[in-house]
Short mmCIF file of C-alpha atoms and ligand atoms in Angstrom, two decimals:
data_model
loop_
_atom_site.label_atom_id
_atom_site.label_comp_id
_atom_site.label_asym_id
_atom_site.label_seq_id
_atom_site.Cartn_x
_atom_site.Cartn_y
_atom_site.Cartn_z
CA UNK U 1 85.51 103.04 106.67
CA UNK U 2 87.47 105.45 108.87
CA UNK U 3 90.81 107.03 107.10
CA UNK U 4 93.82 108.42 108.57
CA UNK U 5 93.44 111.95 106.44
CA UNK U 6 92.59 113.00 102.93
CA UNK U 7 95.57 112.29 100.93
CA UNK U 8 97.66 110.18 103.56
CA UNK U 9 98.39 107.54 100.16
CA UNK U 10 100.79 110.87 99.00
CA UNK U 11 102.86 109.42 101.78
CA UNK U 12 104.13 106.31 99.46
CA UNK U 13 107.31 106.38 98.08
CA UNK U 14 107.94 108.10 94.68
CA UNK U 15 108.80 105.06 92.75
CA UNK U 16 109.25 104.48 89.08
CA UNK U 17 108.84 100.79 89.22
CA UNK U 18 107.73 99.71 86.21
CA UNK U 19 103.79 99.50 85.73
CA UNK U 20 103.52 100.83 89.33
CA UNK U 21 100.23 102.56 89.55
CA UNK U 22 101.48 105.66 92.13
CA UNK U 23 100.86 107.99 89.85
CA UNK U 24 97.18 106.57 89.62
CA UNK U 25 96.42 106.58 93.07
CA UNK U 26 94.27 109.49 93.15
CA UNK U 27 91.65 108.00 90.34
CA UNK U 28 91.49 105.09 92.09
CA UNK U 29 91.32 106.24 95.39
CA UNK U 30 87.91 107.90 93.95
CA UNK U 31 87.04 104.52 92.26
CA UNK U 32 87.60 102.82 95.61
CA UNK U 33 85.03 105.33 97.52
CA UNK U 34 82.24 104.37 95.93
CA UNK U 35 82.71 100.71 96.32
CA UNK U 36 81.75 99.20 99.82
CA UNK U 37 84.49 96.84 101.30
CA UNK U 38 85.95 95.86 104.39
CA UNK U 39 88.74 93.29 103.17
CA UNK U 40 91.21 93.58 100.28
CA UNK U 41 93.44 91.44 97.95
CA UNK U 42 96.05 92.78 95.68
CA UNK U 43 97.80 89.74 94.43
CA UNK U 44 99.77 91.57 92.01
CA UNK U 45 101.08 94.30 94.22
CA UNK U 46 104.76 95.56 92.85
CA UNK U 47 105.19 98.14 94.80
CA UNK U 48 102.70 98.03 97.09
CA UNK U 49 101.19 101.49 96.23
CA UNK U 50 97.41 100.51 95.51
CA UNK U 51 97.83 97.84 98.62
CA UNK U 52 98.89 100.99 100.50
CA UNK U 53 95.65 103.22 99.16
CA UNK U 54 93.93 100.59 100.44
CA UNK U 55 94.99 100.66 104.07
CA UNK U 56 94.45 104.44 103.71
CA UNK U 57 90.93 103.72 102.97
CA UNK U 58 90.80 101.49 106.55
CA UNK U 59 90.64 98.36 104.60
CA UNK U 60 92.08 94.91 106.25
CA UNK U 61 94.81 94.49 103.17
CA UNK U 62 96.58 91.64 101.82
CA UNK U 63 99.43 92.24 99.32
CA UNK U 64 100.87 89.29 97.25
CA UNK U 65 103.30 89.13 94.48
CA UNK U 66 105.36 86.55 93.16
CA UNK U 67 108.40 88.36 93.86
CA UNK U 68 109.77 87.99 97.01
CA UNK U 69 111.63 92.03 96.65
CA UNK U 70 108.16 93.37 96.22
CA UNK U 71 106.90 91.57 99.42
CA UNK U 72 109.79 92.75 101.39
CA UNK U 73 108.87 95.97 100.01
CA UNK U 74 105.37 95.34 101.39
CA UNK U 75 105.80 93.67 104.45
CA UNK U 76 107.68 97.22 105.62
CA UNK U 77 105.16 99.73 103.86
CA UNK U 78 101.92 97.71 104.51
CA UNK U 79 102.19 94.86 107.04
CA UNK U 80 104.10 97.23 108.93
CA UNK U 81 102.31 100.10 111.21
CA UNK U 82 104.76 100.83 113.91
CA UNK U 83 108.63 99.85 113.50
CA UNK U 84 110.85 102.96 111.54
CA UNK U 85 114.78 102.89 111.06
CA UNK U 86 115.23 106.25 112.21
CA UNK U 87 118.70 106.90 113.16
CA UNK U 88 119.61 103.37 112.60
CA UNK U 89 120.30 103.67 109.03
CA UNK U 90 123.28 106.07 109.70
CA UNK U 91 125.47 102.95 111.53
CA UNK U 92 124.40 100.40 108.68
CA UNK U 93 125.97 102.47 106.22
CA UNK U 94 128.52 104.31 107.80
CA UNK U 95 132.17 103.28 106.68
CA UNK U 96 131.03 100.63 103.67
CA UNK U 97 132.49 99.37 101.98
CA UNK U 98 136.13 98.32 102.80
CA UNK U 99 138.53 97.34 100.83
CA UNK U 100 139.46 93.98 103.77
CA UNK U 101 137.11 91.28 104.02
CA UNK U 102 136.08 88.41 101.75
CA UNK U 103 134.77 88.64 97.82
CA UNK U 104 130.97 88.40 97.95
CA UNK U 105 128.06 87.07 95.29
CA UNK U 106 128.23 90.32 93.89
CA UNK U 107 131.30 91.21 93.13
CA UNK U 108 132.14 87.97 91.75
CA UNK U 109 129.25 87.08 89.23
CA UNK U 110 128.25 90.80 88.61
CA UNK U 111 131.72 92.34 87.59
CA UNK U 112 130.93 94.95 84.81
CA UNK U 113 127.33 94.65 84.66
CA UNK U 114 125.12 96.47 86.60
CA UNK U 115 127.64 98.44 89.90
CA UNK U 116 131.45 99.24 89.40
CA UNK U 117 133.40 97.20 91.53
CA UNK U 118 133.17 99.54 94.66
CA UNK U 119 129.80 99.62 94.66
CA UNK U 120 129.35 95.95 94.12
CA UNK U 121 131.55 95.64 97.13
CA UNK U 122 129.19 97.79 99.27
CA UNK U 123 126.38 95.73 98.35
CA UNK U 124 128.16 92.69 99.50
CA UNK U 125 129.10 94.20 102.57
CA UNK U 126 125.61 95.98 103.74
CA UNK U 127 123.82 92.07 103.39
CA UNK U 128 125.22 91.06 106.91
CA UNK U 129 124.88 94.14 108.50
CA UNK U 130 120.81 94.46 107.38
CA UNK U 131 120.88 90.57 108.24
CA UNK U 132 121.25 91.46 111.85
CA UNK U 133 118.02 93.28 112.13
CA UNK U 134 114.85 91.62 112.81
CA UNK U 135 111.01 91.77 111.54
CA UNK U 136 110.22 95.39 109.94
CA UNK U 137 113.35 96.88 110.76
CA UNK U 138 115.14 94.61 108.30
CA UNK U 139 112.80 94.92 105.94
CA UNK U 140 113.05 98.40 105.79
CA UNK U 141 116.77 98.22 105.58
CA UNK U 142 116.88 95.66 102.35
CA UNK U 143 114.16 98.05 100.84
CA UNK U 144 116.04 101.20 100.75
CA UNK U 145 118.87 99.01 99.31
CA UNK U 146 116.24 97.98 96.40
CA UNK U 147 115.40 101.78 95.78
CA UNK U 148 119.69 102.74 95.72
CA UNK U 149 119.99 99.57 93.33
CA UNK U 150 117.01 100.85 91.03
CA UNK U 151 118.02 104.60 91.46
CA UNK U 152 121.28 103.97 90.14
CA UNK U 153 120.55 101.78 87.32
CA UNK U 154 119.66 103.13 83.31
CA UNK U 155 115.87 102.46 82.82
CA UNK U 156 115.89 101.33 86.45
CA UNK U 157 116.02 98.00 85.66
CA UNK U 158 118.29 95.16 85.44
CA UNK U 159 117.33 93.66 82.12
CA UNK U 160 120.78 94.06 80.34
CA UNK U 161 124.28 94.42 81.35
CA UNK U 162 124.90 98.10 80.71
CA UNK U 163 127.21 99.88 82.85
CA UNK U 164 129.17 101.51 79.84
CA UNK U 165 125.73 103.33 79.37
CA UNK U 166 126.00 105.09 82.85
CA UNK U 167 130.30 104.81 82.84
CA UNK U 168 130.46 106.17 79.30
CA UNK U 169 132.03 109.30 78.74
CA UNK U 170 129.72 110.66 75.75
CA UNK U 171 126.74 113.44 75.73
CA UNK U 172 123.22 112.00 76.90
CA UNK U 173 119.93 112.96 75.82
CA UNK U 174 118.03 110.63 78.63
CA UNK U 175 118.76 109.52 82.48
CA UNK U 176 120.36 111.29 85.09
CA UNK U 177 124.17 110.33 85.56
CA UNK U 178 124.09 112.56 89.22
CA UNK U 179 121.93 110.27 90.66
CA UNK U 180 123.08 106.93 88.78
CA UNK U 181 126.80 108.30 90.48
CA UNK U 182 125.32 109.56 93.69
CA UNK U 183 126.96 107.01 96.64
CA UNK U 184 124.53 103.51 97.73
CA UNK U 185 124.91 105.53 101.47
CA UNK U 186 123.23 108.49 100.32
CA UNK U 187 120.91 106.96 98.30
CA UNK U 188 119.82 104.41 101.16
CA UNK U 189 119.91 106.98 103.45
CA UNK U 190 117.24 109.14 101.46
CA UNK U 191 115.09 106.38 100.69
CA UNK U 192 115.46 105.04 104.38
CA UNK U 193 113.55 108.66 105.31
CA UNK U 194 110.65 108.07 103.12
CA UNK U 195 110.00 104.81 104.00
CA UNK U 196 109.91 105.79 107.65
CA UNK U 197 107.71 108.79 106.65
CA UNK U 198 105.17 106.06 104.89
CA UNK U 199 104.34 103.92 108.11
CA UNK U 200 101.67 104.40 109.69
CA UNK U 201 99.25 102.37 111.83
CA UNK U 202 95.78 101.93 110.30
CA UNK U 203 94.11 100.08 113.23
CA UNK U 204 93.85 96.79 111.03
CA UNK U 205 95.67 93.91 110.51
CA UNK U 206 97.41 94.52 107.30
CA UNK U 207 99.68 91.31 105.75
CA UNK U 208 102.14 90.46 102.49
CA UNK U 209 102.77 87.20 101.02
CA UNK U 210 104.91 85.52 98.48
CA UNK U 211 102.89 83.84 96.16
CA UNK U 212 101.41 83.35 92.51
CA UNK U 213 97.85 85.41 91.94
CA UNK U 214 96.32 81.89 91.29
CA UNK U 215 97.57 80.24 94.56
CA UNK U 216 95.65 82.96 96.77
CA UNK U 217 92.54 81.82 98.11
CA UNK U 218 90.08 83.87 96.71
CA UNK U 219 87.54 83.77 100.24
CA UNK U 220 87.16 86.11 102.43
CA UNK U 221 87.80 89.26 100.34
CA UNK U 222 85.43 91.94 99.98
CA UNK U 223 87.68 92.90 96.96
CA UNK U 224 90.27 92.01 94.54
CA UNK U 225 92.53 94.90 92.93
CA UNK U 226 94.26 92.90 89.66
CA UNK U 227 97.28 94.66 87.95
CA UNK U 228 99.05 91.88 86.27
CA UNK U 229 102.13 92.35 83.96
CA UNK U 230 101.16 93.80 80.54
CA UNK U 231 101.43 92.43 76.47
CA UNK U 232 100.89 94.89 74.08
CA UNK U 233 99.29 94.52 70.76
CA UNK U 234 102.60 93.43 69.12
CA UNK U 235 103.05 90.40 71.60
CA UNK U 236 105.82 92.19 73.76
CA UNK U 237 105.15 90.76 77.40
CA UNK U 238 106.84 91.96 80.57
CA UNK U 239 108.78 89.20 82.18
CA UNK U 240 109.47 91.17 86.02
CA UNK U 241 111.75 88.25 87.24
CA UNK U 242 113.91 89.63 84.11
CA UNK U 243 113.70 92.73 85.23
CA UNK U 244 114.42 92.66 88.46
CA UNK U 245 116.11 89.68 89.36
CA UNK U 246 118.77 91.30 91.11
CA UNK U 247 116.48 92.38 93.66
CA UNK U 248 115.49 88.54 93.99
CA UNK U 249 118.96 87.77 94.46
CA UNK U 250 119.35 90.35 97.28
CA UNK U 251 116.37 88.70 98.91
CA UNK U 252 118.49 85.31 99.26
CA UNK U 253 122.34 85.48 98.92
CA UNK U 254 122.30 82.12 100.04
CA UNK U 255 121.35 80.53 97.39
CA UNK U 256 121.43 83.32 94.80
CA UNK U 257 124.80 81.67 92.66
CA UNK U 258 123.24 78.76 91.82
CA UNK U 259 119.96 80.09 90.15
CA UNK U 260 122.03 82.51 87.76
CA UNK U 261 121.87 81.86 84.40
CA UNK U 262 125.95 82.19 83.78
CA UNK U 263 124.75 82.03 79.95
CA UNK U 264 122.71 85.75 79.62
CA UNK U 265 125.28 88.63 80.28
CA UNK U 266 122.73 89.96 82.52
CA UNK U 267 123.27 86.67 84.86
CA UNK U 268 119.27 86.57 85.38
CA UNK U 269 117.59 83.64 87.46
CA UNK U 270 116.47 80.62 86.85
CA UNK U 271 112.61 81.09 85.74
CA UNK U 272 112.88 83.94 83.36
CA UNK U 273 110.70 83.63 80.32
CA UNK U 274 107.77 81.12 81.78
CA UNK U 275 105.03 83.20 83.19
CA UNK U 276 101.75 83.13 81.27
CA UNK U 277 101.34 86.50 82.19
CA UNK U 278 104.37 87.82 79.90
CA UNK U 279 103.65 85.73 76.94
CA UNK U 280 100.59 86.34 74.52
CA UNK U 281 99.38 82.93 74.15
CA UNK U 282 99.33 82.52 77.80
CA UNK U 283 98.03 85.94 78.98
CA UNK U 284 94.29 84.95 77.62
CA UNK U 285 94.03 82.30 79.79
CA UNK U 286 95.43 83.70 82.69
CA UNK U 287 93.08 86.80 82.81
CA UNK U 288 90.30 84.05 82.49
CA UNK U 289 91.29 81.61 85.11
CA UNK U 290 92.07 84.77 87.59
CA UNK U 291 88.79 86.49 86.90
CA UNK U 292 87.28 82.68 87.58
CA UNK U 293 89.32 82.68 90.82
CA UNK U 294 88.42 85.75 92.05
CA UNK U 295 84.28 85.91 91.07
CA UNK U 296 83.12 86.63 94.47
CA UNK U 297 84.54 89.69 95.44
CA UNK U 298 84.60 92.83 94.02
CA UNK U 299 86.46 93.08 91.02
CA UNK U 300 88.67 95.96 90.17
CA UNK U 301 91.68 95.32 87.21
CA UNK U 302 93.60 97.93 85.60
CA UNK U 303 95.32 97.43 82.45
CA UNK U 304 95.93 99.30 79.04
CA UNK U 305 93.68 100.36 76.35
CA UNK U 306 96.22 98.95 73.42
CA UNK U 307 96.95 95.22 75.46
CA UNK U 308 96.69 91.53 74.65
CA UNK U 309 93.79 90.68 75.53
CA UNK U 310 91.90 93.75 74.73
CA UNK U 311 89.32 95.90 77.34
CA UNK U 312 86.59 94.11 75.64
CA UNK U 313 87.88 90.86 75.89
CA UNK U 314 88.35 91.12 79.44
CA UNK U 315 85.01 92.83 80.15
CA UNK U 316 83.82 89.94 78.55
CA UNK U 317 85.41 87.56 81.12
CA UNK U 318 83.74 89.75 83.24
CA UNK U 319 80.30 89.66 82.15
CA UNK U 320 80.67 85.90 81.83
CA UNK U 321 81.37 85.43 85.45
CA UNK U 322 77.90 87.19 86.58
CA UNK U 323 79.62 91.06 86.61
CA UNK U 324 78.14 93.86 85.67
CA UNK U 325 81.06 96.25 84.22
CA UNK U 326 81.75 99.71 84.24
CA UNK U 327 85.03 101.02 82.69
CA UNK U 328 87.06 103.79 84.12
CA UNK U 329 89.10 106.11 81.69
CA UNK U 330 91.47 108.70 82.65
CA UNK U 331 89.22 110.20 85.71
CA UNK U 332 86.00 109.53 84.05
CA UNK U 333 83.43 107.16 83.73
CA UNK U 334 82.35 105.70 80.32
CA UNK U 335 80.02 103.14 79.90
CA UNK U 336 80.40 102.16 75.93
CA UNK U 337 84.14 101.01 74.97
CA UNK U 338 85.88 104.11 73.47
CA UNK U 339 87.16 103.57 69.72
CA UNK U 340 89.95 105.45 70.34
CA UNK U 341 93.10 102.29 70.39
CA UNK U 342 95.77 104.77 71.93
CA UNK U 343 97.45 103.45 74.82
CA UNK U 344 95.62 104.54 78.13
CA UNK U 345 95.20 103.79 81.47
CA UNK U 346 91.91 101.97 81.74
CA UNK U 347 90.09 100.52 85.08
CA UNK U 348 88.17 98.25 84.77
CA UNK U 349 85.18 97.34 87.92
CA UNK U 350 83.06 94.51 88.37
CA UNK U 351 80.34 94.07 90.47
C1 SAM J 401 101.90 95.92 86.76
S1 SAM J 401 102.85 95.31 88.09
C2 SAM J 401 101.88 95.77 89.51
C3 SAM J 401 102.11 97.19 89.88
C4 SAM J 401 101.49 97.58 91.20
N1 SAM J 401 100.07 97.67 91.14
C5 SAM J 401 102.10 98.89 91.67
O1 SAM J 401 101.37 99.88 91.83
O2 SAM J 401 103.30 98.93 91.87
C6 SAM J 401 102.60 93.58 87.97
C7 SAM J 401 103.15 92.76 89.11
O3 SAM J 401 102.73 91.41 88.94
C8 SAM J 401 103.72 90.56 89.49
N2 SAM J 401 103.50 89.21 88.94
C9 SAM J 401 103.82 88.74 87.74
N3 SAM J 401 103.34 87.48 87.59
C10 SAM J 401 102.70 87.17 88.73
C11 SAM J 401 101.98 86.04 89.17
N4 SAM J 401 101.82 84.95 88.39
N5 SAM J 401 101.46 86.05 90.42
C12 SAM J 401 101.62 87.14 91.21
N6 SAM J 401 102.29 88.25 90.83
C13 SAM J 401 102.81 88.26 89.61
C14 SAM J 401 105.02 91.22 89.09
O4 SAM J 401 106.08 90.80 89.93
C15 SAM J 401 104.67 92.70 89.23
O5 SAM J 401 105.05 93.17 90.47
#
């Protein structure tokens, strides 16, 4: 396969998504060399980094999540190989917000939680203005608002209502309050750049799609990439709709009000709490039926050395579906199953 320079994946987005695999990209761009593939499927694709390596690497990519943020996200990184924002980002931000105008979504249900009030009033006010662009353009727009939203949250998440941690006057040993203060226009602006730096046109047809791993149709792939949410040994899962429901709200103002959960202070979405995937008596199956799913392509699937269910186990699923497995461990290959139970990055191929 032809790629567009040594490296080119660098061009991705610093992100500190949670479980995204950026920082990764470099072992598994020299996992992914040695493996022979013309199509790709990364159903799980947060970010969109490793779907991104893989249109580096010339592949025709498909990136599919079950969040509709991430596949905005996508749609402008991946799908995307021509349209920037360029200037355009100055006039979407410039003068926001105002103190006229109607109260929006955000303001009203999220007083106090996440934004102070001026901000939430920004965010309100930017929706109609990215609504008037079209195709990549907008999507580029509404995902330089998810990286201001995430830059200036604690933890970069939006799993509690904690503004008092970032308002607080008091010493902190953690976070950065500069950039958790730092203006939505100068965030968007910044992250606006870096998106526009990321496109890039691979010479293939590269897509995103909304949609659960298991309603992907498994033909037609060379290879699947599977990074699904995470449950360590103790049972703690990693519900992402909790986590970044906001974003999901962004993604559909519309209807956004009457899918919050009024009851959590964190006003999350309808939904929360009932994927297998965060939940250790589901997670079992779900690695099983996926594996299943996905048995005739290439199988690559990175997850931890300390999870539920354990490297082992899912080598095992492996084996069972007519793979032969090698294991990938920080950089280097082993072929026995280390003892060692601390928490590591492992990858796991199947072929
Ligand atoms: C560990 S993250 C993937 C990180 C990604 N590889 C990256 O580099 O950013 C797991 C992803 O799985 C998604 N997810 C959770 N349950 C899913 C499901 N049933 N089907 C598809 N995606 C799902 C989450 O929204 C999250 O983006």
């Amino acid at each position: 396969m032809t790629e567009p320079g040594d490296r080119h994946w660098e061009r991705f987005p610093k992100t500190r998504y949670a479980g995204s695999k950026r920082k990764l990209l470099p072992l598994l761009a020299n996992v992914l060399r040695k493996l022979e593939f013309d199509t790709a499927l990364d159903p799980f694709c947060g970010t969109g980094s490793v779907a991104y390596l893989l249109k580096c690497l010339g592949a025709e990519v498909t990136a599919s999540d079950a969040l509709e943020s991430n596949v905005v996200a996508a749609r402008a990184l991946i799908q995307n190989s021509t349209e920037t924002l360029g200037d355009e980002i100055e006039a979407l931000v410039s003068g926001l917000p105002t103190s006229d105008g109607p109260i929006g979504i955000v303001e009203r249900v999220f007083d106090e939680i996440f934004f102070e009030r001026h901000e939430n009033r920004f965010v309100d006010q930017i929706l109609p203005r990215i609504d008037k662009l079209h195709g990549a353009r907008r999507d580029l727009a509404m995902y330089s608002l998810f990286q201001a939203c995430l830059a200036k949250r604690p933890y970069n998440l939006f799993h509690r209502a904690n503004l008092a941690m970032r308002t607080r006057d008091v010493a902190r040993s953690f976070g950065n309050k500069v950039t958790w203060d730092t203006p939505f226009n100068v965030h968007m602006k910044r992250y606006a750049t870096a998106a526009d730096a990321a496109v890039f046109d691979s010479g293939r047809a590269c897509r995103a799609v909304c949609s659960s791993a298991l309603d992907m149709d498994p033909t037609g792939c060379d290879l699947v990439y599977i990074d699904p949410p995470y449950v360590s040994s103790k049972g703690a899962g990693v519900d992402y709709l909790d986590y970044y429901h906001f974003l999901e709200g962004l993604c559909d103002p519309e209807n956004w009000e009457e899918r919050v959960l009024m009851k959590y202070k964190h006003r999350p979405l309808q939904g929360r709490g009932q994927n297998p995937w965060c939940d250790p008596a589901g997670i079992i199956g779900a690695f099983e039926e996926t594996i299943k799913r996905f048995c005739g392509s290439i199988l690559l699937i990175s997850y931890r050395s300390d999870g539920i269910p354990g490297i082992d186990e899912i080598a095992g699923f492996l084996k069972h579906a007519g793979k032969h497995v090698e294991i990938v461990d920080a950089g280097e290959y082993v072929y026995a199953l280390s003892r060692n139970r601390r928490s590591r990055e492992i990858v796991l191929v199947g072929r």
